[in-house]
PDB file of C-alpha atoms in Angstrom:
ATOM      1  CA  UNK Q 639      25.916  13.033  75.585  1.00 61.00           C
ATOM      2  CA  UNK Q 640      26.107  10.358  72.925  1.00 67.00           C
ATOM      3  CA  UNK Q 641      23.314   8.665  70.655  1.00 69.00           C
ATOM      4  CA  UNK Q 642      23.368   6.485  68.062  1.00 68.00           C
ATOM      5  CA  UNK Q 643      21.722   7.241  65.203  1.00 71.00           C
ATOM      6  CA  UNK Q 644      20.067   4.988  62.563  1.00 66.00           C
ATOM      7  CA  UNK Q 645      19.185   5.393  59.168  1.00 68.00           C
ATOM      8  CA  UNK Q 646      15.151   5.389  58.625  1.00 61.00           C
ATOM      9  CA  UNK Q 647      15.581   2.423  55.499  1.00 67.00           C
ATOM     10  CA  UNK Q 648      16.645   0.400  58.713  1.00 66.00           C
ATOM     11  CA  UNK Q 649      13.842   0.368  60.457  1.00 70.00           C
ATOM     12  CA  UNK Q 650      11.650  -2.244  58.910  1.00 74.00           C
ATOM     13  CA  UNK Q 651      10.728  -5.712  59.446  1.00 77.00           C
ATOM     14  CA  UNK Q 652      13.005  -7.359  57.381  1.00 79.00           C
ATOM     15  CA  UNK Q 653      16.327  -5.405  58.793  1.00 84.00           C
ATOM     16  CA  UNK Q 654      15.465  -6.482  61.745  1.00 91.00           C
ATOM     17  CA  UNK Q 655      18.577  -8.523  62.519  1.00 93.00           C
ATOM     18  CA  UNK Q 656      20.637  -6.040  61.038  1.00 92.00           C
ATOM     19  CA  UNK Q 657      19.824  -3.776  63.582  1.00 92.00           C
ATOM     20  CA  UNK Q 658      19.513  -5.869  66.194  1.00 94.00           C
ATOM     21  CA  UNK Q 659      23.670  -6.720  65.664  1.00 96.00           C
ATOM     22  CA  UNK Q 660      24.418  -2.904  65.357  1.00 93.00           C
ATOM     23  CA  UNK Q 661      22.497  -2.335  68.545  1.00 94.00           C
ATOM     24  CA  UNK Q 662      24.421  -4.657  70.403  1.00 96.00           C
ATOM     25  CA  UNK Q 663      28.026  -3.650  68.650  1.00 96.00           C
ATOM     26  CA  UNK Q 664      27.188   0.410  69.354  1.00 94.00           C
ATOM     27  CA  UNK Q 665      25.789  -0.239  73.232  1.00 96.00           C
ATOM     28  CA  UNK Q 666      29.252  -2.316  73.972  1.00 96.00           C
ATOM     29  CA  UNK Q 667      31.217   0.715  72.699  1.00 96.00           C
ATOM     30  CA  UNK Q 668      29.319   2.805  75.277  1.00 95.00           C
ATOM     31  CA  UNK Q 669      29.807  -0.304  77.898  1.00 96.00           C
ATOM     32  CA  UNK Q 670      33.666  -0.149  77.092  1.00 96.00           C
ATOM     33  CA  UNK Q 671      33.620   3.799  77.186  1.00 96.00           C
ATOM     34  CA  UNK Q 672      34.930   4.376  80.866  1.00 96.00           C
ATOM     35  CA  UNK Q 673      38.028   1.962  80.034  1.00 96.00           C
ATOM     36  CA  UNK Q 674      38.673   3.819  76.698  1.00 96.00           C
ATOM     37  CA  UNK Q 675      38.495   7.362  78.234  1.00 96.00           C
ATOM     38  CA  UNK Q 676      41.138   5.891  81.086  1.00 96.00           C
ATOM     39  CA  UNK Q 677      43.122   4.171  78.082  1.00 96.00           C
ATOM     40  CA  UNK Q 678      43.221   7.657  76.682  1.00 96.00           C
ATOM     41  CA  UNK Q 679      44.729   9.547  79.618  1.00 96.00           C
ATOM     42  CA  UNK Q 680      47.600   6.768  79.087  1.00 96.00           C
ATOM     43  CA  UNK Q 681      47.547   7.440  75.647  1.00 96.00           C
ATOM     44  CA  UNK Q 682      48.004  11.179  75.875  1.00 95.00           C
ATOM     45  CA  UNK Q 683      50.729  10.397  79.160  1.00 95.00           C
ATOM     46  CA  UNK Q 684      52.885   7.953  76.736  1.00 96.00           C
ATOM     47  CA  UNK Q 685      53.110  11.162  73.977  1.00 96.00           C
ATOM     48  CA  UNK Q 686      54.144  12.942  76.681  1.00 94.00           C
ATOM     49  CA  UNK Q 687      57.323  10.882  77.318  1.00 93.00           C
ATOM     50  CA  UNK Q 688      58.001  10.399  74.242  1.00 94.00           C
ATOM     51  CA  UNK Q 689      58.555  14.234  73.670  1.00 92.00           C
ATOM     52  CA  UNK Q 690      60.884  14.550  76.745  1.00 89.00           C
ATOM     53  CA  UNK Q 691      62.885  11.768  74.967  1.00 86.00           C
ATOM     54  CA  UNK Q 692      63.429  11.221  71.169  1.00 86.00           C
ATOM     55  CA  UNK Q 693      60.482  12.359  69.723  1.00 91.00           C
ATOM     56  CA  UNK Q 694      59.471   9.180  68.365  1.00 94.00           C
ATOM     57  CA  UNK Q 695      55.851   8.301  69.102  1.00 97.00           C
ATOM     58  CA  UNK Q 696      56.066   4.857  67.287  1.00 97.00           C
ATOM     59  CA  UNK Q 697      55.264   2.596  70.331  1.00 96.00           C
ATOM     60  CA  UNK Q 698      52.393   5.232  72.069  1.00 97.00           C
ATOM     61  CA  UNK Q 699      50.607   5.385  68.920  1.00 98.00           C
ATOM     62  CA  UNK Q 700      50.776   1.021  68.409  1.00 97.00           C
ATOM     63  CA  UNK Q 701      49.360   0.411  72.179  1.00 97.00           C
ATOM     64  CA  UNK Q 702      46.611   3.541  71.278  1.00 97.00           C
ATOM     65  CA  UNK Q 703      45.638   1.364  68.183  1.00 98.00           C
ATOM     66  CA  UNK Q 704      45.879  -1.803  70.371  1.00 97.00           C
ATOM     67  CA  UNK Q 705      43.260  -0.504  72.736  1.00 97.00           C
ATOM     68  CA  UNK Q 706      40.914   0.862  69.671  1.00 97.00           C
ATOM     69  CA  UNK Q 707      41.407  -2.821  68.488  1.00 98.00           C
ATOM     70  CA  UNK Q 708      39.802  -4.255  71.218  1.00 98.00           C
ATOM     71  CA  UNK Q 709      37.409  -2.226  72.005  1.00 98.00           C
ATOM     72  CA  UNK Q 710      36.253  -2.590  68.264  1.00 97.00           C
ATOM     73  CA  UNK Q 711      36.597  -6.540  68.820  1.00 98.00           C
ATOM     74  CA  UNK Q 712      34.641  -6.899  72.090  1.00 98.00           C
ATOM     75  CA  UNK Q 713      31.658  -4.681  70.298  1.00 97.00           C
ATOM     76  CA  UNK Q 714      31.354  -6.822  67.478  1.00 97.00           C
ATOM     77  CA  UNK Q 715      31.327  -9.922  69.534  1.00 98.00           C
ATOM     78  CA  UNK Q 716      28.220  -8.469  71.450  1.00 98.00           C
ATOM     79  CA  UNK Q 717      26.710  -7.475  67.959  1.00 97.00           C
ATOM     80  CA  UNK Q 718      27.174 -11.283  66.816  1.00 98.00           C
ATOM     81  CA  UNK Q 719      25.477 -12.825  70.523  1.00 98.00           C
ATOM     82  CA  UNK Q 720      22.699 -10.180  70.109  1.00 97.00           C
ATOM     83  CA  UNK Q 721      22.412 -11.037  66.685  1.00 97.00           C
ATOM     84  CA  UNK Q 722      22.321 -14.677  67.677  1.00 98.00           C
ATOM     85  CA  UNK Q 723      19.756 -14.361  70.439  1.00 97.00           C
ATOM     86  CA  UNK Q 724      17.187 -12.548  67.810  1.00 96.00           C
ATOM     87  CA  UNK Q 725      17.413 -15.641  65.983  1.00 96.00           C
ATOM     88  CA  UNK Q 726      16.701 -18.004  68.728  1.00 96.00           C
ATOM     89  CA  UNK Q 727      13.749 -16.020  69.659  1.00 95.00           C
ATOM     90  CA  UNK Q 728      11.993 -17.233  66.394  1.00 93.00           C
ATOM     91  CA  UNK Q 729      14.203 -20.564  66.278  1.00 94.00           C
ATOM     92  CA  UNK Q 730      14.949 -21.761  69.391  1.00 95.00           C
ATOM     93  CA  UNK Q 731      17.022 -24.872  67.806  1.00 94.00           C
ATOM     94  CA  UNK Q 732      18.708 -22.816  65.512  1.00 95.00           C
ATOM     95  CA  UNK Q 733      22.132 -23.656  64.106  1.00 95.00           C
ATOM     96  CA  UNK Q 734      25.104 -21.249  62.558  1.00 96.00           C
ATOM     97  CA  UNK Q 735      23.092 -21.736  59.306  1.00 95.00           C
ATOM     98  CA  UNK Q 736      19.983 -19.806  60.368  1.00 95.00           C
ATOM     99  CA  UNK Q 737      22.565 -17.094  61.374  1.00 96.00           C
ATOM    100  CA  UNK Q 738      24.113 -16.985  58.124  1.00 95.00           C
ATOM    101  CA  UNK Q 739      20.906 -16.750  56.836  1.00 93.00           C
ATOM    102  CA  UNK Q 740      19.916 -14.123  58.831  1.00 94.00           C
ATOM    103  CA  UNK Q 741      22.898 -11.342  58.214  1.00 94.00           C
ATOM    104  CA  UNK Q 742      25.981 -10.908  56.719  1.00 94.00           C
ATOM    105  CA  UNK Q 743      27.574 -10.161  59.583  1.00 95.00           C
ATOM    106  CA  UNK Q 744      28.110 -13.737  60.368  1.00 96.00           C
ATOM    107  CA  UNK Q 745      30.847 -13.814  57.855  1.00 94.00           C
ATOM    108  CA  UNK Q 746      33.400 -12.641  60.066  1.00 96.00           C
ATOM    109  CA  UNK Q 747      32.610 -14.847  62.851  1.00 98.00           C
ATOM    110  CA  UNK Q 748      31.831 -18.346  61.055  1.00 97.00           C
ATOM    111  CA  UNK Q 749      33.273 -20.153  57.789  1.00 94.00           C
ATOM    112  CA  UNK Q 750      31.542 -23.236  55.305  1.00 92.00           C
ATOM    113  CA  UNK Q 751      32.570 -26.669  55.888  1.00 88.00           C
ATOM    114  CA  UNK Q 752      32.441 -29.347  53.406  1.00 76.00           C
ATOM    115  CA  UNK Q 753      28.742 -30.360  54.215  1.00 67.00           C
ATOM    116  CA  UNK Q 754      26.030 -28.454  52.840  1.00 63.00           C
ATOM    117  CA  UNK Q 755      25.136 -25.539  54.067  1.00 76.00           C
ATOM    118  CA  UNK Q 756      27.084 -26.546  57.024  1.00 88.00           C
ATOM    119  CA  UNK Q 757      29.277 -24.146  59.146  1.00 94.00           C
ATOM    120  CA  UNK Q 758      31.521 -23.402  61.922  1.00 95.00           C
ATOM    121  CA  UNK Q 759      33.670 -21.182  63.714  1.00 96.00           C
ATOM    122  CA  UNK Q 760      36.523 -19.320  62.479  1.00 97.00           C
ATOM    123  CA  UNK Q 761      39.780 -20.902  63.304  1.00 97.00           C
ATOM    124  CA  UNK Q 762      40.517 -19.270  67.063  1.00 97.00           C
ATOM    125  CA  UNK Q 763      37.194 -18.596  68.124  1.00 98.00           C
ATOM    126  CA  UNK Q 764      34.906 -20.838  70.132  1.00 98.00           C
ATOM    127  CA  UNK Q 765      31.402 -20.445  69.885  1.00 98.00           C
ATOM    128  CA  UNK Q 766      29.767 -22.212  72.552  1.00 98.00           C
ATOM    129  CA  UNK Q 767      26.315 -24.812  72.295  1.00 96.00           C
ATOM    130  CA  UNK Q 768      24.038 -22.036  72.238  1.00 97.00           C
ATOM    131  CA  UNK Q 769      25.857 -20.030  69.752  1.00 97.00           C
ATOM    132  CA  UNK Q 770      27.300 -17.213  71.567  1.00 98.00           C
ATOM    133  CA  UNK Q 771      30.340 -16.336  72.215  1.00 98.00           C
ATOM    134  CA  UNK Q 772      32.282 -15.434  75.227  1.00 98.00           C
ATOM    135  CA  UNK Q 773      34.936 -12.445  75.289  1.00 97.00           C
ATOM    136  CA  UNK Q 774      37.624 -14.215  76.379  1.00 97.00           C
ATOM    137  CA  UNK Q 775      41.215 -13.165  75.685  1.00 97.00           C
ATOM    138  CA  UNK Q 776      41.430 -15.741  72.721  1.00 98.00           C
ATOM    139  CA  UNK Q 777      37.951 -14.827  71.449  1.00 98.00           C
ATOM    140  CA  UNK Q 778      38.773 -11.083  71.454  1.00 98.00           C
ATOM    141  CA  UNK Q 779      42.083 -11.731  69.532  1.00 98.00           C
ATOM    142  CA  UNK Q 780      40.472 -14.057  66.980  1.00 98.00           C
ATOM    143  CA  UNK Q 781      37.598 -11.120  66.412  1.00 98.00           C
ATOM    144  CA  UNK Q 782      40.287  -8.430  66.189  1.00 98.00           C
ATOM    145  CA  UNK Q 783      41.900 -10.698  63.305  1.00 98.00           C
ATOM    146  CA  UNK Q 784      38.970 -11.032  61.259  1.00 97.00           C
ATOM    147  CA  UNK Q 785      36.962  -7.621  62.020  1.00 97.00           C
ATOM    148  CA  UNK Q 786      39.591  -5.065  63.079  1.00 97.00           C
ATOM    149  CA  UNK Q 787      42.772  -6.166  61.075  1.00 97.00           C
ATOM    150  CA  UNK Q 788      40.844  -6.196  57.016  1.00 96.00           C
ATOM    151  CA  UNK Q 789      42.278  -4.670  54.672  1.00 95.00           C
ATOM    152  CA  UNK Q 790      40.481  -1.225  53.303  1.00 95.00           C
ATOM    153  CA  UNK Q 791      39.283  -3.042  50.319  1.00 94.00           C
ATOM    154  CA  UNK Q 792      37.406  -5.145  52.760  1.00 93.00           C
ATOM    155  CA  UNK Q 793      36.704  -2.895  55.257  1.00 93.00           C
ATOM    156  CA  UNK Q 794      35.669   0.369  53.441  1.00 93.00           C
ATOM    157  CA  UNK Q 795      34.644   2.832  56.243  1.00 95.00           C
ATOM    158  CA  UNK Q 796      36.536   6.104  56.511  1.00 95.00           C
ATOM    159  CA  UNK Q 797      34.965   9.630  55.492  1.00 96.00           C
ATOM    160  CA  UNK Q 798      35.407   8.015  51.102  1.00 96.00           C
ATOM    161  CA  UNK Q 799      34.898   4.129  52.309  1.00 95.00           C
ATOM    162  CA  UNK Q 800      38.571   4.018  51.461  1.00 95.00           C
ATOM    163  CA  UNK Q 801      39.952   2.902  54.799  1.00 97.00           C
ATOM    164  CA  UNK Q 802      40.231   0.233  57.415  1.00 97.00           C
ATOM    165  CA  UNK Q 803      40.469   0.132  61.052  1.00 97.00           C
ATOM    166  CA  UNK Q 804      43.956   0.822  61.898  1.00 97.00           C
ATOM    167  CA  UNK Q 805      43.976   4.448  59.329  1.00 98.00           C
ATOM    168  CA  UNK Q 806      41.031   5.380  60.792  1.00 97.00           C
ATOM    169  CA  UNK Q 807      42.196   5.620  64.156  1.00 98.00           C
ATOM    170  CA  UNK Q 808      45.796   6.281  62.525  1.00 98.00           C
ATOM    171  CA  UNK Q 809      44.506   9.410  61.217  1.00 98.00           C
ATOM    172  CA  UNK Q 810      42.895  10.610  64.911  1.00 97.00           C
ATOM    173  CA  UNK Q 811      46.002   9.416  66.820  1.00 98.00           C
ATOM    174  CA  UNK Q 812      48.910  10.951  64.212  1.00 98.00           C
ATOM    175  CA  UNK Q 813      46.388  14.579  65.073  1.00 97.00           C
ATOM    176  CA  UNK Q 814      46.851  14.611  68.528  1.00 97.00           C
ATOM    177  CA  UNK Q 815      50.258  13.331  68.325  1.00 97.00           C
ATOM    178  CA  UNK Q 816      50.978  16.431  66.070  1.00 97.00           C
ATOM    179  CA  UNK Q 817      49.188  18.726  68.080  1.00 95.00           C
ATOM    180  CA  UNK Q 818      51.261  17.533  71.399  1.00 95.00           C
ATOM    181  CA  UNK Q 819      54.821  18.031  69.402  1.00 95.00           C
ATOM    182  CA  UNK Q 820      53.954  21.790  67.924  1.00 93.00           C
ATOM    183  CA  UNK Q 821      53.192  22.751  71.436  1.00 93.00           C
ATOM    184  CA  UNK Q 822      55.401  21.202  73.540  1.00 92.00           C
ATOM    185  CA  UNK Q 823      58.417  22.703  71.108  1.00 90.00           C
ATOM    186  CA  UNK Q 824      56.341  25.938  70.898  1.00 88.00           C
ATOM    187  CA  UNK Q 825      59.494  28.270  71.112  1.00 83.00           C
ATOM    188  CA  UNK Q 826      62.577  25.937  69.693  1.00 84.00           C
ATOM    189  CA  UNK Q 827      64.021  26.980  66.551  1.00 81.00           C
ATOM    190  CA  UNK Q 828      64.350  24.547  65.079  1.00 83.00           C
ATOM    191  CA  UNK Q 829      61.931  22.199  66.380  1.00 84.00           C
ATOM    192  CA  UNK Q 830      63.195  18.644  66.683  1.00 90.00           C
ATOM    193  CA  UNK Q 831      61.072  16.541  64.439  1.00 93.00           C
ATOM    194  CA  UNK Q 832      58.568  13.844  65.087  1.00 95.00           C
ATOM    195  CA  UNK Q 833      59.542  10.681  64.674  1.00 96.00           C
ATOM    196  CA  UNK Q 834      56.832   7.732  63.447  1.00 97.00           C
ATOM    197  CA  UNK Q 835      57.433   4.455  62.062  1.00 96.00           C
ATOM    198  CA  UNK Q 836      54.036   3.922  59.880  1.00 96.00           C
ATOM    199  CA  UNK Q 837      55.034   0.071  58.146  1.00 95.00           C
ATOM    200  CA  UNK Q 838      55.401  -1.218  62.122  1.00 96.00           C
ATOM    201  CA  UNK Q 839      51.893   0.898  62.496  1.00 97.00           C
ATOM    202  CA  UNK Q 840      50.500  -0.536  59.150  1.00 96.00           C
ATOM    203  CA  UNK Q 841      49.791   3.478  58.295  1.00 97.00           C
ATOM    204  CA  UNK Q 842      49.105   5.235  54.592  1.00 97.00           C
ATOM    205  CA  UNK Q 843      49.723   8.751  54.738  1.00 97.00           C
ATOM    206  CA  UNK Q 844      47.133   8.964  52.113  1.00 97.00           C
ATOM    207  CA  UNK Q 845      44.630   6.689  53.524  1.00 98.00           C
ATOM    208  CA  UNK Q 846      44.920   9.058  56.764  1.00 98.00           C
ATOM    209  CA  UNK Q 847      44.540  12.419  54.838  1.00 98.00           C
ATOM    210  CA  UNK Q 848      41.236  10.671  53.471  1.00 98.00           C
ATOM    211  CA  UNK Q 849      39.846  10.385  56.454  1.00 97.00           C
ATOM    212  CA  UNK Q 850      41.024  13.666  57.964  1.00 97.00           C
ATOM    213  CA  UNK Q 851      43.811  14.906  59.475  1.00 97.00           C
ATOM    214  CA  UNK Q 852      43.379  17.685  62.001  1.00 97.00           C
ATOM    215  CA  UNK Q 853      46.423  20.038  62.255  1.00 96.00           C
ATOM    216  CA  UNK Q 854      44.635  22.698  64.169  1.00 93.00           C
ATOM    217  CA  UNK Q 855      44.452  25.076  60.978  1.00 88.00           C
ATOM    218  CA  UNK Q 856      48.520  24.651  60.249  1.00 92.00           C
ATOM    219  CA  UNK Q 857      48.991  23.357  56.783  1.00 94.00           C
ATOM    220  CA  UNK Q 858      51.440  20.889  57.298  1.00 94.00           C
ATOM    221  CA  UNK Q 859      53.274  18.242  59.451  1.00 95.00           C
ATOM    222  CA  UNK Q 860      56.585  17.376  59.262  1.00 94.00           C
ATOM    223  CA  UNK Q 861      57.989  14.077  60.311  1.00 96.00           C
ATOM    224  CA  UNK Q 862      60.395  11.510  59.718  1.00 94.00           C
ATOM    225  CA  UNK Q 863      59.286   8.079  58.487  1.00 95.00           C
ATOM    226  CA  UNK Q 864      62.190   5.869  59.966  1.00 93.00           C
ATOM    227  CA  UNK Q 865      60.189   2.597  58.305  1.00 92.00           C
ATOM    228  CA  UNK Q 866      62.611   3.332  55.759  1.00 89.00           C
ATOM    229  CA  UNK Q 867      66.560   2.925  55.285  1.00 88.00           C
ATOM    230  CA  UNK Q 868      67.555   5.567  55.648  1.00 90.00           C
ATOM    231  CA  UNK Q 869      64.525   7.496  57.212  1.00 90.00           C
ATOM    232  CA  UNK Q 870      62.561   9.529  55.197  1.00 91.00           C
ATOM    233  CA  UNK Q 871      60.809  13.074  55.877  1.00 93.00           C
ATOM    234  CA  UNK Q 872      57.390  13.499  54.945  1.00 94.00           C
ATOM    235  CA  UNK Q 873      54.675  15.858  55.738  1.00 95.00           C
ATOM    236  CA  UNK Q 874      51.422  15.337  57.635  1.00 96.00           C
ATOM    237  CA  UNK Q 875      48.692  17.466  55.597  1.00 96.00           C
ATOM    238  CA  UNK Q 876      45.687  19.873  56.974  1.00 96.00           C
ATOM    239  CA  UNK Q 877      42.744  17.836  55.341  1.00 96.00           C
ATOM    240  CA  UNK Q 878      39.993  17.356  58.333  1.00 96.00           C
ATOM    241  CA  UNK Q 879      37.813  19.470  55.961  1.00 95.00           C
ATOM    242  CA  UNK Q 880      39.179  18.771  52.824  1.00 96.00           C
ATOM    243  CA  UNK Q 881      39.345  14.772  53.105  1.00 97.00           C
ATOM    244  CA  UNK Q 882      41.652  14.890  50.001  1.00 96.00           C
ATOM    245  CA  UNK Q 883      45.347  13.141  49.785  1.00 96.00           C
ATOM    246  CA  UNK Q 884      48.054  15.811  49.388  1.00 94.00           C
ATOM    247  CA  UNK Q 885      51.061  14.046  47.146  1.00 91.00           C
ATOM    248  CA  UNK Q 886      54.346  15.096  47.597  1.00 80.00           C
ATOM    249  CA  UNK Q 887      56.537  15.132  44.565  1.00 64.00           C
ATOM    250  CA  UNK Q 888      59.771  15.331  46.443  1.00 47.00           C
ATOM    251  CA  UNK Q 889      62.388  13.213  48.011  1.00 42.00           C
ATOM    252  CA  UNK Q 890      63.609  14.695  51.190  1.00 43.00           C
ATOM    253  CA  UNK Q 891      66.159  12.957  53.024  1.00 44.00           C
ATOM    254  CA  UNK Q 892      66.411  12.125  56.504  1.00 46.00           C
ATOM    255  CA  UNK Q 893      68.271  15.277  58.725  1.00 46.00           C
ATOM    256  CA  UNK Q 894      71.346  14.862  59.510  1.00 44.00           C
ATOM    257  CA  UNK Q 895      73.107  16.625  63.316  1.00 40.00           C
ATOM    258  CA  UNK Q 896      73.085  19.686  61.393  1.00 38.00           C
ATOM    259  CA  UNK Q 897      71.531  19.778  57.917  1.00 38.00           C
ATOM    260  CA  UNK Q 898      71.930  22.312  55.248  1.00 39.00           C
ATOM    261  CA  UNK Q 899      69.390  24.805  55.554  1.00 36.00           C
ATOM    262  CA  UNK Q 900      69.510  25.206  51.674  1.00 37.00           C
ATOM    263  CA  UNK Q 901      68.509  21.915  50.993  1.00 34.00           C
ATOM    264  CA  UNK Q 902      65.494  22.129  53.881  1.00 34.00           C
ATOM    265  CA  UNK Q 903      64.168  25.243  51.929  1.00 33.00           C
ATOM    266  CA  UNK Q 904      64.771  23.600  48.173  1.00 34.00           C
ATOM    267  CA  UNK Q 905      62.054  20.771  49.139  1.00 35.00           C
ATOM    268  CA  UNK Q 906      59.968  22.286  51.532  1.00 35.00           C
ATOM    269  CA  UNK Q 907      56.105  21.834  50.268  1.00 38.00           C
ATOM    270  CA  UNK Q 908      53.424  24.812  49.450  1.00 37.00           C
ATOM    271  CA  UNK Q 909      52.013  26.145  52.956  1.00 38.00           C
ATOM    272  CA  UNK Q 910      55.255  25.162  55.365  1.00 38.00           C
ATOM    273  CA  UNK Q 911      57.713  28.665  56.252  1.00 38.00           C
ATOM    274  CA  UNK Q 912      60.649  28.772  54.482  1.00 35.00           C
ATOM    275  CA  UNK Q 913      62.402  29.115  57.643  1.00 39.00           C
ATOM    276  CA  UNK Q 914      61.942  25.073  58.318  1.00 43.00           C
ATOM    277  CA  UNK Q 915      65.090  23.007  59.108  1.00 44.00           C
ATOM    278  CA  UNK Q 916      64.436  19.976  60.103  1.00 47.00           C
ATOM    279  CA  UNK Q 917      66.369  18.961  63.494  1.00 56.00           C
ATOM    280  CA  UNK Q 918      66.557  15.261  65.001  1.00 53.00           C
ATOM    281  CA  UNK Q 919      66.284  15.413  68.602  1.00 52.00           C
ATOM    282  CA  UNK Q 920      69.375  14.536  70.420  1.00 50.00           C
ATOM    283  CA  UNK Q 921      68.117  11.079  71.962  1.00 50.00           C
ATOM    284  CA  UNK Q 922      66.685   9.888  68.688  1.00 47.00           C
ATOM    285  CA  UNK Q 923      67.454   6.497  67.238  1.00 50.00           C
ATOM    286  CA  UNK Q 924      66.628   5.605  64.198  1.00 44.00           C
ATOM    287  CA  UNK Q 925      68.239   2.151  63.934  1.00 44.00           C
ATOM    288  CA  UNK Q 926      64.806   0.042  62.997  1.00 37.00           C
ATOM    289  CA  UNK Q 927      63.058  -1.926  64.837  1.00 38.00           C
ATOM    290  CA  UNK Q 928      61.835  -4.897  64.635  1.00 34.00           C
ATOM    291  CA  UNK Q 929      57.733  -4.891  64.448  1.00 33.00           C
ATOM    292  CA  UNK Q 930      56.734  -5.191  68.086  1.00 34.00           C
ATOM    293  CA  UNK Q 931      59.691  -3.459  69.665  1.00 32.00           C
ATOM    294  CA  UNK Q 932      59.422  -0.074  71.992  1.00 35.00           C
ATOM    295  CA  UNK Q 933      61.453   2.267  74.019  1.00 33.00           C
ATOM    296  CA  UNK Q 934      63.016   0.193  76.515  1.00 30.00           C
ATOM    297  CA  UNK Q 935      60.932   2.433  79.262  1.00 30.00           C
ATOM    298  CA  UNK Q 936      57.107   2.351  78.950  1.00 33.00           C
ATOM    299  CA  UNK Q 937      55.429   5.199  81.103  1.00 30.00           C
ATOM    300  CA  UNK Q 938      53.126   3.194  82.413  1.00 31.00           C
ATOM    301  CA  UNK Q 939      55.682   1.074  84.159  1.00 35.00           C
ATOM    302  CA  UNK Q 940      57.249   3.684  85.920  1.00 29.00           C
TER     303      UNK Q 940
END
């Protein structure tokens, strides 16, 4: 069972909007909760494939992130038309002023014109007579732009308010993706290596480990960063209950068809056996891509 909790400085008079748009944001997430449990089972069915094939789990972790995207999206659009109906209950001819007014929230949804005090919506959105806002396709997008898509310094959530959207959902994604690839290689020595593009998936290694990375009590990670030319290997770091960035002071190159073990040991990091060599998988590809591009089979089209 989930609740949502609230803080007890929230509960007074003069919060009231505040919680009012939180209310409506948290109850959409549990609306949208069947859809993202379904989006899930895809989620966890496109890692699959991509272990059977190259090992690169670029384009099932984007459309994961896509999903989380709009779920976040279509939750703060209810927060802003709940937000906007507790101000119409005490002005009934209220304009986006009054909302401004009312909670900061409105920042993300409306922007000051040249009249004062004067406002109106952010470019892509369309906020209708009464205020609200409908969640159409375009309205959704526009909301994912200026909600989902800030920058850390903007967004600050994350276990040390150090992250944005996209790591913290990075960092839950890049777990089970990790998880998935130890045990479906359980028993190949060496283990081809997994493959993820972070600059396509706008991912910090160290934002991630912030947040927490769960490894299932193994220290490290590797994987191949093929955002790079030529690819690069870092490590994925245990930190779900440390929450602290683990540097690597080391330049590991890329594996080749059959690297030198020597080298492998010479540069592998505190807490990962000795007896790593990292091996590409034989259908791997690590020509980039350009941002946007994918396997050309998607398991959910077959």
């Amino acid at each position: 069972m989930k609740v949502i909790s609230l803080p007890v400085g929230i509960l007074v008079p003069e919060r009231r909007p505040e919680i009012t748009f939180v209310l409506g944001h948290e109850l959409q997430h549990a609306l949208n909760n069947p859809a993202m449990q379904a989006t899930h089972e895809r989620f966890l069915e496109a890692i699959g494939y991509a272990a059977q094939m190259a090992c690169d789990y670029t384009l099932a972790i984007r459309d994961h992130l896509a999903y989380q995207r709009v779920d976040e999206a279509s939750a703060n659009l209810t927060g802003w038309n709940a937000l906007v109906e507790h101000v119409r209950d005490a002005y009934p001819q209220a304009s986006l002023a009054h909302v401004v007014l009312k909670s900061w929230r409105a920042e993300d949804f409306v922007t000051p014109t040249r009249g004062a005090k004067m406002y109106a919506a952010r470019p892509g959105l369309t906020i209708k007579p009464d205020l609200t806002i409908d969640p159409s396709p375009a309205n959704i997008e526009a909301i994912g732009r200026y909600y989902f898509d800030k920058d850390p310094g903007h967004t600050k959530i994350g276990y040390l308010g150090t992250s944005d959207y996209l790591n913290l959902y990075g960092a839950e994604a890049v777990s089970q993706v990790a998880a998935f690839h130890r045990d479906y290689n359980d028993g190949q020595h060496p283990p081809p290596i997994m493959i993820i593009n972070a600059t396509e998936l706008g991912l910090s290694r160290k934002i991630m480990e912030e947040n927490g990375i769960d490894l299932q009590g193994q220290p490290t990670q590797p994987y191949l960063d093929c955002s790079t030319d030529p690819p690069r290997l870092e490590f994925l770091h245990h930190t779900i209950t440390t929450h602290r960035h683990v540097p690597t002071d080391f330049q590991a190159p890329a594996p080749s068809a059959a690297p030198d073990p020597s080298v492998a040991l010479a540069r592998t990091p505190p807490g990962l056996s000795r007896t790593f060599t990292p091996r590409l998988h034989p259908g791997a590809n690590l020509r980039r891509r350009a941002p946007g591009r994918g396997p050309a089979v998607d398991p959910r089209e077959r």
